[in-house]
XYZ file of C-alpha atoms in Angstrom:
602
model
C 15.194 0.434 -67.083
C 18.799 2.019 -67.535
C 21.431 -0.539 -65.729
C 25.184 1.538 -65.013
C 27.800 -0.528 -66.626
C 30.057 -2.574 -64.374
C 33.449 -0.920 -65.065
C 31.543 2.689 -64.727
C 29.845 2.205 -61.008
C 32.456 3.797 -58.316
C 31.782 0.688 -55.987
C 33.378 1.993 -52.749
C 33.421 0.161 -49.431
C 32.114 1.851 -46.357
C 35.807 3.987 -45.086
C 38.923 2.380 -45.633
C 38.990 -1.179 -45.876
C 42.278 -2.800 -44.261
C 43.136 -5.988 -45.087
C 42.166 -7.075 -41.815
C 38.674 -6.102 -43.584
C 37.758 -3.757 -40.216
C 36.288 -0.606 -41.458
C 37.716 2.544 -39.990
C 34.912 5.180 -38.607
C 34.439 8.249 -40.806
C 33.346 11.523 -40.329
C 30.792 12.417 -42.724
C 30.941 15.316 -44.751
C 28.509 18.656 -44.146
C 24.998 18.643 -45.019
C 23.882 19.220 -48.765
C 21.555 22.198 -49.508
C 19.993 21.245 -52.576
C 18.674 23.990 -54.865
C 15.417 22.331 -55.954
C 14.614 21.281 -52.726
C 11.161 23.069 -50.914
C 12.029 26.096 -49.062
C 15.981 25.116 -49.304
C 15.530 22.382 -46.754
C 18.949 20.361 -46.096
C 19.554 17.089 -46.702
C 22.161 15.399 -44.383
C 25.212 14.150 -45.959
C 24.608 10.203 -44.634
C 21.139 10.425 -46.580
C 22.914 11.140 -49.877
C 25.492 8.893 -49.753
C 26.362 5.048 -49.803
C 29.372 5.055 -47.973
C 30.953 8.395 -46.624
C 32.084 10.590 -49.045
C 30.339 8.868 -51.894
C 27.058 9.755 -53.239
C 24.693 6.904 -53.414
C 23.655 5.690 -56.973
C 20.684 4.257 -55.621
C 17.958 4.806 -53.503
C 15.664 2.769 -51.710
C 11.617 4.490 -51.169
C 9.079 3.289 -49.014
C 6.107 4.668 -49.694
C 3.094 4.897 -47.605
C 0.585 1.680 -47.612
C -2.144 3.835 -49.467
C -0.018 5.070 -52.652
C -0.221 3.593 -55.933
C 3.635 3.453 -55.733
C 3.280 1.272 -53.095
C 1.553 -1.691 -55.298
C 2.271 -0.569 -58.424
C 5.890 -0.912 -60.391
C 4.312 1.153 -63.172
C 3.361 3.807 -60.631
C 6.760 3.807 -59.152
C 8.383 3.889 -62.037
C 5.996 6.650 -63.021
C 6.893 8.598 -59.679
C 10.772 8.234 -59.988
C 10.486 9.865 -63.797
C 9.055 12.493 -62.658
C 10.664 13.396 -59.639
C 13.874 12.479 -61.508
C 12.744 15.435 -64.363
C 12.125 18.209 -61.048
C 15.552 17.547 -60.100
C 16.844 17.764 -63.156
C 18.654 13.544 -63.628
C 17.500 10.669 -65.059
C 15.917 8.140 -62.186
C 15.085 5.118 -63.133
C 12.485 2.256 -61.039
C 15.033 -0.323 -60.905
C 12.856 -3.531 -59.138
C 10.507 -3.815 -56.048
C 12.097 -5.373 -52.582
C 10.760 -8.100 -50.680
C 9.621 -5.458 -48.429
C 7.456 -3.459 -50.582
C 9.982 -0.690 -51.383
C 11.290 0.944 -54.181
C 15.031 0.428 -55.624
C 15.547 3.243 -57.899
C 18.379 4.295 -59.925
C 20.759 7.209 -60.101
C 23.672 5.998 -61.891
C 27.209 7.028 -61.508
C 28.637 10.090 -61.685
C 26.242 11.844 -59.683
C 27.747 14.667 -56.815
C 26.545 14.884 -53.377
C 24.259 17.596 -54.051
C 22.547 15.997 -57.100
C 21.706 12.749 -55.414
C 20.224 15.265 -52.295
C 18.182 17.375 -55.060
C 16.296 14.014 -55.845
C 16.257 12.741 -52.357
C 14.847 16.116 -51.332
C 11.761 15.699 -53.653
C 10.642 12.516 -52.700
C 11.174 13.917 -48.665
C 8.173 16.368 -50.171
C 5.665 13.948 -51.236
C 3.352 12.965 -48.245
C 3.061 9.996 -49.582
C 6.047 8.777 -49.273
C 7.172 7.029 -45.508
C 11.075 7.540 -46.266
C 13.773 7.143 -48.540
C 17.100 6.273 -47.633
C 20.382 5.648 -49.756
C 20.904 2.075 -50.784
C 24.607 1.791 -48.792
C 27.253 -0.195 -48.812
C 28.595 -2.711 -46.272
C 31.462 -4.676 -45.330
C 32.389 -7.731 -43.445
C 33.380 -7.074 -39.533
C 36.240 -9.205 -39.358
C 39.924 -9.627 -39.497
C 41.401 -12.315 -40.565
C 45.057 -13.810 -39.257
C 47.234 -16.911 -39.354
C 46.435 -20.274 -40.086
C 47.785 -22.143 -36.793
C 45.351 -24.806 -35.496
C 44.928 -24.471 -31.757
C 41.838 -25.702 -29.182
C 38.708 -23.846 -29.539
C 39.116 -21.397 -25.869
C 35.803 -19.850 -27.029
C 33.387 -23.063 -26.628
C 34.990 -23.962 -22.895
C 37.503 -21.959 -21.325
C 36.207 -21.276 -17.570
C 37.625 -17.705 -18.235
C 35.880 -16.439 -20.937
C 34.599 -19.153 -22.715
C 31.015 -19.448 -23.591
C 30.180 -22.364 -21.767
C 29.017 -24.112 -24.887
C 30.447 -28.456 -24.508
C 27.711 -28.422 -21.160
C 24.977 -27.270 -23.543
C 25.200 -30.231 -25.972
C 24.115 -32.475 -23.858
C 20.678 -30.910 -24.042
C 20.728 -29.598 -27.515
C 22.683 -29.686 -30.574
C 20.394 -27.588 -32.995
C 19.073 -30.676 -34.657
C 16.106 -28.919 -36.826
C 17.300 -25.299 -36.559
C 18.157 -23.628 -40.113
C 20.738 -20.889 -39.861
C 21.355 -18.226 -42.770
C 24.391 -16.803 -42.900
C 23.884 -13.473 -45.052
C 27.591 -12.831 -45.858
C 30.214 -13.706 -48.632
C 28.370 -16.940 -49.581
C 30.547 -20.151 -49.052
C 33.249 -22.238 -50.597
C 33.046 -25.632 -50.316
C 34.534 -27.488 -47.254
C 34.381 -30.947 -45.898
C 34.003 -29.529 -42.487
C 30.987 -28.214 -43.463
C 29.292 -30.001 -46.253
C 27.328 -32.187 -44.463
C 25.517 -29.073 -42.661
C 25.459 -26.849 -45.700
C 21.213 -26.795 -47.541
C 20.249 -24.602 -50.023
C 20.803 -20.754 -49.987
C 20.891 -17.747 -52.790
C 23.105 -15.636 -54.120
C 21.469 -11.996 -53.625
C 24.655 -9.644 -55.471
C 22.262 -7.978 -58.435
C 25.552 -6.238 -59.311
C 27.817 -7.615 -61.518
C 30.782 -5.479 -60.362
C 30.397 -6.631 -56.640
C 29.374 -10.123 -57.476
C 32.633 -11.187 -59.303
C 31.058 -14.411 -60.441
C 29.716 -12.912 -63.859
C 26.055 -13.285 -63.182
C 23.581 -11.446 -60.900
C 21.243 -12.906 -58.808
C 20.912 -16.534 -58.905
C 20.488 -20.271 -56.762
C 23.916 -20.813 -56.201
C 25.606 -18.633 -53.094
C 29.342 -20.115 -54.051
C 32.286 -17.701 -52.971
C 34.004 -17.218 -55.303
C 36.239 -15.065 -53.733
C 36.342 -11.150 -52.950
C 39.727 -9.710 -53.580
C 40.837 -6.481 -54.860
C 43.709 -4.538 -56.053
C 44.977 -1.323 -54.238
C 43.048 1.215 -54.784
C 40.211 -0.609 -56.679
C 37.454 0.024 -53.826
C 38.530 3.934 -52.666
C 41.512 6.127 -52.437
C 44.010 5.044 -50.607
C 42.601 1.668 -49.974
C 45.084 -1.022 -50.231
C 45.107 -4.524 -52.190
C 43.540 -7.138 -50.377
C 43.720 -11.168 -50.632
C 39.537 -12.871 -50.653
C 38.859 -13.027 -47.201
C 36.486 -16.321 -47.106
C 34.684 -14.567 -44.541
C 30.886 -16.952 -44.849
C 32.839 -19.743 -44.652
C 34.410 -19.302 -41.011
C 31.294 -17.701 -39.931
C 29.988 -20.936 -40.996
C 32.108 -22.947 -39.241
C 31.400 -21.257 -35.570
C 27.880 -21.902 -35.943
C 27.681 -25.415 -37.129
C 30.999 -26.503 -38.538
C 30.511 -31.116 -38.282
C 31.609 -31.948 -34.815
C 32.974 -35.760 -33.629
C 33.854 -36.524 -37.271
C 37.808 -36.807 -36.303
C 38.865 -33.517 -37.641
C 38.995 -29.694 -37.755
C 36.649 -27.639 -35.533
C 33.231 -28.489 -33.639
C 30.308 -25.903 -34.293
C 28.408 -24.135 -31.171
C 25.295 -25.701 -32.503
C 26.449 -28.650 -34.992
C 23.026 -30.191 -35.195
C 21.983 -27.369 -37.470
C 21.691 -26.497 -40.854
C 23.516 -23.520 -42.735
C 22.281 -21.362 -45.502
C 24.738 -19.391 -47.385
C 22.679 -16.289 -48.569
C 25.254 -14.355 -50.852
C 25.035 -10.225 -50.482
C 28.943 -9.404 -50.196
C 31.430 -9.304 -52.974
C 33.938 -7.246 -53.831
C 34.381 -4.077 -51.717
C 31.088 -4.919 -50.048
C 27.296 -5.404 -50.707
C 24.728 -3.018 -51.159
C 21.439 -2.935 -48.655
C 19.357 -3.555 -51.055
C 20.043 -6.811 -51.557
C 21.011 -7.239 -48.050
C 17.156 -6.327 -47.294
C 16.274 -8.571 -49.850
C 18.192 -11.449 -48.331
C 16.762 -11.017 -45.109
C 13.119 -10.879 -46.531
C 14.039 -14.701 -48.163
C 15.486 -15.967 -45.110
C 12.949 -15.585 -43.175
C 10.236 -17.117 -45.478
C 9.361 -13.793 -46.788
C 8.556 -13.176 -51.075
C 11.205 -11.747 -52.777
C 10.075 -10.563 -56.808
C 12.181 -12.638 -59.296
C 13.451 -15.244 -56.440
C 12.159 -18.770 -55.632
C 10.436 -19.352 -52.338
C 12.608 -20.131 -49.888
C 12.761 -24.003 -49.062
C 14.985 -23.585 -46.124
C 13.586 -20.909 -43.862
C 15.710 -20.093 -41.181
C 14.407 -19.467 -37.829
C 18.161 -17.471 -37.120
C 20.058 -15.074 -39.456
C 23.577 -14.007 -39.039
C 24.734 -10.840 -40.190
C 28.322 -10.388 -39.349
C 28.797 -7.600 -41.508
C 27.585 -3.344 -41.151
C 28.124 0.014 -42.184
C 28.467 3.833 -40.504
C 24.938 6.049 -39.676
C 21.727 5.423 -38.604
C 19.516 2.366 -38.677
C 17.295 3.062 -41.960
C 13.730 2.707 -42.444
C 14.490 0.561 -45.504
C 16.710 -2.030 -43.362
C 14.691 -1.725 -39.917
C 11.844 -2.973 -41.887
C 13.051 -5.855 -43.241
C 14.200 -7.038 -39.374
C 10.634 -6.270 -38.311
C 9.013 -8.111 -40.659
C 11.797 -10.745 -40.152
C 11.161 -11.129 -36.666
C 7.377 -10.885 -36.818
C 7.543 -14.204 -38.892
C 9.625 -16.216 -36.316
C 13.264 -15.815 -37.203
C 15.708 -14.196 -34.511
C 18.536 -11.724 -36.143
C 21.967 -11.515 -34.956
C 24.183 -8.974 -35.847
C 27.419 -7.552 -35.231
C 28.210 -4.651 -33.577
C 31.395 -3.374 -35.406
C 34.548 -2.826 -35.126
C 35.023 0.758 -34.764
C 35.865 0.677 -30.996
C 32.565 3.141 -31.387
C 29.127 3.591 -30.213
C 27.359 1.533 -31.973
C 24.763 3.862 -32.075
C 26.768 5.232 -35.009
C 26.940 2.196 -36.716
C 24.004 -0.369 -38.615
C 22.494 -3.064 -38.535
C 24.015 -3.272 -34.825
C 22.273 -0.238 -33.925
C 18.634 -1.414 -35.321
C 15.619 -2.370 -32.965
C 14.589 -5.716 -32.618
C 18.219 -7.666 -32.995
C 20.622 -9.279 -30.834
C 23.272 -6.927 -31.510
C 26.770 -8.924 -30.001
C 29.987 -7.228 -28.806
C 33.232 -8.707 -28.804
C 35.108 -9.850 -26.025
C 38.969 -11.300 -25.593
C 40.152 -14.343 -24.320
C 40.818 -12.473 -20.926
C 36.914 -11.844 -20.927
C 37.211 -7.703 -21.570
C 36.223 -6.019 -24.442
C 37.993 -6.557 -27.545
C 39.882 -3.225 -28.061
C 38.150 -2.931 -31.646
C 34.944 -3.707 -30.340
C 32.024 -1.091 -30.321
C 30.445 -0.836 -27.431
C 27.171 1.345 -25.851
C 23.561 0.657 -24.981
C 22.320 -0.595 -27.964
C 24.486 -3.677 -27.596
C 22.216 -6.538 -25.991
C 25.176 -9.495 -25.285
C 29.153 -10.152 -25.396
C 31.001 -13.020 -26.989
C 34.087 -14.337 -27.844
C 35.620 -12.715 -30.781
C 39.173 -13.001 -30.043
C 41.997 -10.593 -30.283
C 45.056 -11.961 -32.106
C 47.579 -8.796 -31.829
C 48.132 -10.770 -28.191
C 49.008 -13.812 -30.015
C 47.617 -15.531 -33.110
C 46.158 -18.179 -30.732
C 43.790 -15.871 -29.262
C 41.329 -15.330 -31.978
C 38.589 -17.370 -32.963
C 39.464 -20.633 -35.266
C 37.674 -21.832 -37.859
C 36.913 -23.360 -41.461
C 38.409 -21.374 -44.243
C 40.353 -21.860 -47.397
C 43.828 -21.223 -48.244
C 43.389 -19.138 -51.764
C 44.767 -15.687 -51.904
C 41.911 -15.197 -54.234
C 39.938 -18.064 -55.771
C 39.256 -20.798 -54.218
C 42.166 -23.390 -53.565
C 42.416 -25.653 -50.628
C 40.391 -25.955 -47.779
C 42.473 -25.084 -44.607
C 41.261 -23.078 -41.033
C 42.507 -20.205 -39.658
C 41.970 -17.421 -36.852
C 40.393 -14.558 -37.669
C 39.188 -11.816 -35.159
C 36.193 -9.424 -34.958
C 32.423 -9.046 -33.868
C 31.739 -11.118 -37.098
C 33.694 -14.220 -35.135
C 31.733 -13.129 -31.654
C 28.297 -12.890 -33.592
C 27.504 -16.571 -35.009
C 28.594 -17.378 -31.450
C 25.243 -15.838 -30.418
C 23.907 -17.337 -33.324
C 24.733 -20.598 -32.790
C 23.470 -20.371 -29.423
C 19.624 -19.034 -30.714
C 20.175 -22.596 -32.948
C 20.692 -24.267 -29.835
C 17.894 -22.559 -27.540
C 15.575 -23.255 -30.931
C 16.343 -26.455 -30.558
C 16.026 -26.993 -26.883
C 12.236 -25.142 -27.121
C 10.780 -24.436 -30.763
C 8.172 -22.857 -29.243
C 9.526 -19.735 -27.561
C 9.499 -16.340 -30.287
C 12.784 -14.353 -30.664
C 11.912 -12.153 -28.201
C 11.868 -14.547 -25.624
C 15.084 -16.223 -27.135
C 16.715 -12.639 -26.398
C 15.531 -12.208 -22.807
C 16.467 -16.278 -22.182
C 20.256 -15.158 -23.580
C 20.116 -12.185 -21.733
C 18.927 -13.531 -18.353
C 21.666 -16.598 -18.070
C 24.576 -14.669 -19.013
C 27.469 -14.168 -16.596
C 29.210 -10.723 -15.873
C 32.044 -9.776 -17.955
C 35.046 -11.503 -16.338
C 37.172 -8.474 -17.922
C 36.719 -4.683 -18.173
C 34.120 -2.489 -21.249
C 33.828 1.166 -20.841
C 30.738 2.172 -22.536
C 28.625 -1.027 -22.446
C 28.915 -4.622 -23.530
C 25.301 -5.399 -22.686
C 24.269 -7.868 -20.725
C 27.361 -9.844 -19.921
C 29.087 -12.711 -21.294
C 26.659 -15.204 -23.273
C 26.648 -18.743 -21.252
C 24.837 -21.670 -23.526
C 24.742 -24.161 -20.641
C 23.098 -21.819 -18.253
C 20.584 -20.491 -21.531
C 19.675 -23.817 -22.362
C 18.947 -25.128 -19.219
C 16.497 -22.292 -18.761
C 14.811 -22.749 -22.247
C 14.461 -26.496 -21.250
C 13.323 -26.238 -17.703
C 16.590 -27.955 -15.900
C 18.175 -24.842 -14.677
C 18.670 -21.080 -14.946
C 16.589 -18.387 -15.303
C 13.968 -16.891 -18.421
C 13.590 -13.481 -16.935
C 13.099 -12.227 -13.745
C 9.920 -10.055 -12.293
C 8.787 -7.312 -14.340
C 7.152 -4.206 -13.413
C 5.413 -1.906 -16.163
C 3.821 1.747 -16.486
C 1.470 1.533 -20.111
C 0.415 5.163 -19.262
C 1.281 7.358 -22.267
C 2.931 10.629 -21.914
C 3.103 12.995 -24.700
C 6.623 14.325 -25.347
C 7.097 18.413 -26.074
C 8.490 19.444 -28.954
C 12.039 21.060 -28.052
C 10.492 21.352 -24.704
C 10.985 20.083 -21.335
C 11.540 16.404 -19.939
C 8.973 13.871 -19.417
C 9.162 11.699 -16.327
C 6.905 8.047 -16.247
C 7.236 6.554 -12.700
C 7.508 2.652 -11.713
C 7.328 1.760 -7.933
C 9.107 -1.632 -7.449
C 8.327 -2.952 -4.496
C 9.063 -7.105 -3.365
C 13.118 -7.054 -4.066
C 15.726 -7.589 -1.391
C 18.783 -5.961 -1.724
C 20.147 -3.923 -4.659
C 19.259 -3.826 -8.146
C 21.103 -6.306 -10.448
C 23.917 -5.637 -13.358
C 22.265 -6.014 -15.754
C 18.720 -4.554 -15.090
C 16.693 -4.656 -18.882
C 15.319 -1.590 -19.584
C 12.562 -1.979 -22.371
C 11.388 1.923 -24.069
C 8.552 1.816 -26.522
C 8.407 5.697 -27.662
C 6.826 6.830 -30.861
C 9.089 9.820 -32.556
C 8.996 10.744 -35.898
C 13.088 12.057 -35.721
C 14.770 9.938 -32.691
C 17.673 11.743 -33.300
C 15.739 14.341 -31.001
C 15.464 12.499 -28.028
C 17.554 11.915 -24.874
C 16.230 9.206 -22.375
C 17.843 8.528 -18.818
C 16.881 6.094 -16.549
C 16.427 7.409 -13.270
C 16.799 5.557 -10.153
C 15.534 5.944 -6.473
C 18.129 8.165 -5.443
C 18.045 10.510 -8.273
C 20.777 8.721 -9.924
C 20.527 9.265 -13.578
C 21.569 6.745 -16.179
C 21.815 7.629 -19.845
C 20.159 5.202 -22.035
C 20.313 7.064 -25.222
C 21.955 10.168 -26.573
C 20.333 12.423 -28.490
C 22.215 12.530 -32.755
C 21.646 14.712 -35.517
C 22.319 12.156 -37.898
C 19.515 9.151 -36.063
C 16.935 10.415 -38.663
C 14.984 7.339 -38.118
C 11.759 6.724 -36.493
C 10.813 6.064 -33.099
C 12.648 4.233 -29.882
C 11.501 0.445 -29.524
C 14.373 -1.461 -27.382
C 15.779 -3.292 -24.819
C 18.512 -1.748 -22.180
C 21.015 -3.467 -20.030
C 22.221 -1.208 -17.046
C 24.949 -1.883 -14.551
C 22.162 -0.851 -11.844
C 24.334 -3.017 -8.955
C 24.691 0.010 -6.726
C 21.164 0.950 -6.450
C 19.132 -0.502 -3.858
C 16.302 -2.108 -5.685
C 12.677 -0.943 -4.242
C 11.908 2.522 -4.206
C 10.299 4.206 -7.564
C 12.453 4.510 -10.804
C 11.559 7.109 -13.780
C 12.301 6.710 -17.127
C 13.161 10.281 -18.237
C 12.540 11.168 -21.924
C 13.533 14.972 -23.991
C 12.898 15.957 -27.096
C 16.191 18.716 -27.320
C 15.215 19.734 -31.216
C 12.592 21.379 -32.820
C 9.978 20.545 -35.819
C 9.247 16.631 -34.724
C 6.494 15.287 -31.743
C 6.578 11.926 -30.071
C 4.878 10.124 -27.253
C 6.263 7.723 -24.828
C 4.059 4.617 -25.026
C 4.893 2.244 -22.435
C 8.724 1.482 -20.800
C 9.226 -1.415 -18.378
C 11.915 -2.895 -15.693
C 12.759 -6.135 -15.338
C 15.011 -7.560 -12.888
């Protein structure tokens, strides 16, 4: 197996990396049209690269669940060889995820149009399901000043979260929580919450720490010098980024010091995946396979499962296959993932893991209760939170548990930092809490519970902030049976309509009947549809009166499969009986769906 040595791999963060660590959205370069590849086919640009404007030096393939490659490494390895020889590089079978997949290896040097010569032959074997580029990610926050102040996120009546009410019900006490971020560095507002995590960074130039994968998820710091992670990218001091995520969700609370965590009954595991300039999906994928009690190859089973991950962290493009499988198969064992939308003031359609099915994917909000102005926004976003927004003063981000070296480890010291990394493991921290309040209820019903007892947005989002702002008194109440609400009535249509290819819109009716008075603001819209390109596809909520409500857009770089999620629409204005469509095109050609099932509930 050929490894790239650590000075030679161009390690380059997902657009330019401020040293507020937001990343700045990118266009993506045009579409590759590799030579080898049958019948001259393109391959997109985003499928060749890890972050834009830098071809990938790894892939990740899924193959189907009846090819060798799919059990066997030899097979794989076999299978990358040769498709490596047909496109003229070496490709190498670098190690099997936890979810089944293939890592395979490119190594540097490669242009855009090689990596999408070997991408395009393994699009041409039916047996495999995809392969994507193994991509890069950063952390979603920005970090500020150090000033201590009161924690306005936990209790202000503006836009606070509501969370001081909550603890009288639950804490978290037997919730596990991984954090899958920059690992953590030791603090003794922490330590008593901190168990057992990994460190996932199989590359030595990311991991700093001079070892690959291994038991210990210590920070150890992520700094670099101008220009070391892209062009133009300036010098940057370690951010500590785990470590305040940490804090929000369970930093020790009533021990005479520092800050209280949303749910400081739980337990935190650091799971390591970002270094410096980022982490790789790959072992991002990995990390959420362990988490979640799922077998990893080469890594001890997970003593800590964690019923709620945190993954304040993302990249540009579509939701992968590669990724979108490890949150399925997280989710099917138990564990609820949170995720942050970005901080592109984007779609976050545009923009992964916040634009994957089956997560909580959180926008920020201010301490006025609007949207933060760098938070994405749009209709994949499920729930709002505090994430602060210091350029009105320092004071108004989030505060938390950090430490005070430039870039190793020094003293331990808190500061504000500002992003939807701070407004995510506010949302986690509440799942801990809900968890806690009712072990029994799956993540789906965690979701609805958050979505249900949240309040409207005290401030203004154009372009969707989900369901409102997240309240943990009201949520936990509900979970517990003193209070709130789990979900309102729900009215379903399971008849399944086929969808033309590049042809006209399908229609699939619901008659509500039983409501008084108009339909609420957030209405959850839930779309099963099987596609095999949702780029394709367009769906629109239609109400009563003809009033059309866009739910998705159609994108020619969503190259994944199928649309299975949740909508929130601002449906106030519509009176709520009457019948309601759900209104689904397929605007491309060459790919066929079928619209399952879609429901309302109110």
């Amino acid at each position: 197996m050929r490894t790239s040595p650590a000075l030679g791999r161009k390690l380059i963060s997902v657009a330019a990396v401020s040293a507020a660590l937001f990343t700045a959205a990118t266009t993506a370069s045009s579409a590759a049209t590799p030579a080898g590849s049958p019948g001259g086919a393109a391959v997109p640009a985003a499928q060749t690269e890890a972050a834009p404007g830098t071809p990938a030096e790894r892939l990740i393939v899924g193959y189907r669940s009846g090819a060798e490659e799919a059990k066997s490494n030899k097979a794989a390895e076999a299978d990358a060889a040769a498709k490596g020889e047909k496109a003229g590089e070496d490709v190498d079978f670098e190690r099997r995820l936890g979810t089944g997949a293939a890592l395979v290896d490119l190594g540097s040097g490669l242009t855009g149009a090689d990596v999408a010569d070997v991408v395009a032959q393994y699009r041409s074997d039916p047996q495999v399901a995809y392969v994507v580029p193994d991509r890069l990610n950063t952390a979603k926050a920005g970090p500020d000043d150090t000033e201590y102040a009161k924690q306005w996120d936990l209790f202000e009546a503006t836009a606070g979260m509501n969370v001081p009410a909550a603890w009288n019900t639950a804490t978290g006490t037997g919730v596990t929580v991984a954090v899958i971020d920059t690992g953590y560095v030791a603090h003794s507002d922490l330590a008593a919450n901190i168990v057992g995590g990994y460190d996932f960074i199989a590359d030595t130039a990311v991991s700093v720490d001079g070892d690959g994968r291994d038991g210990n998820p210590a920070d150890p710091g992520d700094h670099y010098a101008a220009g070391e992670c892209g062009s133009g990218v300036p010098a940057s001091n370690s951010s500590w980024h785990g470590t305040h995520v940490a804090g929000t969700i369970a930093a020790v609370t009533n021990n005479g010091k520092g800050v209280a965590g949303v749910a400081h009954g739980a337990k935190i595991s650091p799971v390591r995946v970002l270094g410096k300039c980022g982490g790789y999906d790959s072992d991002i994928i990995d990390a959420i396979t362990w988490a979640s009690g799922g077998t990893v190859s080469g890594v001890p089973a997970n003593t800590n499962v964690a019923k709620v991950v945190n993954m304040s962290l993302g990249g540009d493009g579509a939701c992968t296959s590669a990724t979108q499988s490890a949150i399925n198969a997280a989710v099917s064992r138990g564990t609820t993932v949170a995720v942050a939308a970005g901080n592109e003031n984007d779609n976050v359609a545009n923009h992964s893991p916040g634009n994957c099915n089956n997560v909580i994917s959180v926008a920020a909000t201010n301490r006025t209760g609007a949207k933060a102005s760098y938070s994405n926004y749009g209709s994949l976003v499920d729930i709002s939170a505090p994430g602060g927004q210091t350029g009105t003063g320092t004071a108004n981000g989030i505060l938390s548990t950090l430490n005070s070296g430039t870039k190793t480890p020094s003293a331990e010291s808190y500061a504000y930092y500002q992003g939807t990394s701070m407004a995510t493991p506010h949302i986690a921290g509440l799942v801990a809490l809900v968890k806690s309040a009712n072990s029994t209820l799956t993540p789906a019903q965690i979701e609805t519970a958050i979505k249900s007892n949240a309040r409207a947005l005290p401030g203004a989002c154009s372009g969707g902030c989900g369901a409102g702002l997240a309240d943990a008194a009201r949520t936990v109440q509900a979970v517990s049976g003193s209070g709130g609400s789990t979900g309102g009535t729900t009215f379903t249509n399971t008849t399944a309509f086929g969808i033309p290819d590049n042809g006209s819109a399908v229609e699939s009716p619901i008659s509500v009947t039983g409501r008084t008075g108009n339909a609420p603001a957030a209405l959850q819209v839930g779309v099963d549809i099987t596609h095999t390109y949702r780029g394709d596809l367009v769906v629109d909520l239609v109400a009563p009166d003809g009033t059309a409500y866009r739910l998705k857009a159609s994108s020619g770089s969503d190259s994944a499969d199928n649309v299975v999620a949740t909508y929130s629409v601002n449906t106030s204005g519509e009176v709520a009986n009457g019948t309601w469509k759900l209104r689904v095109q397929d605007v491309a050609a060459q790919d066929t769906g079928r619209l399952n099932s879609w429901k309302l509930t109110f």
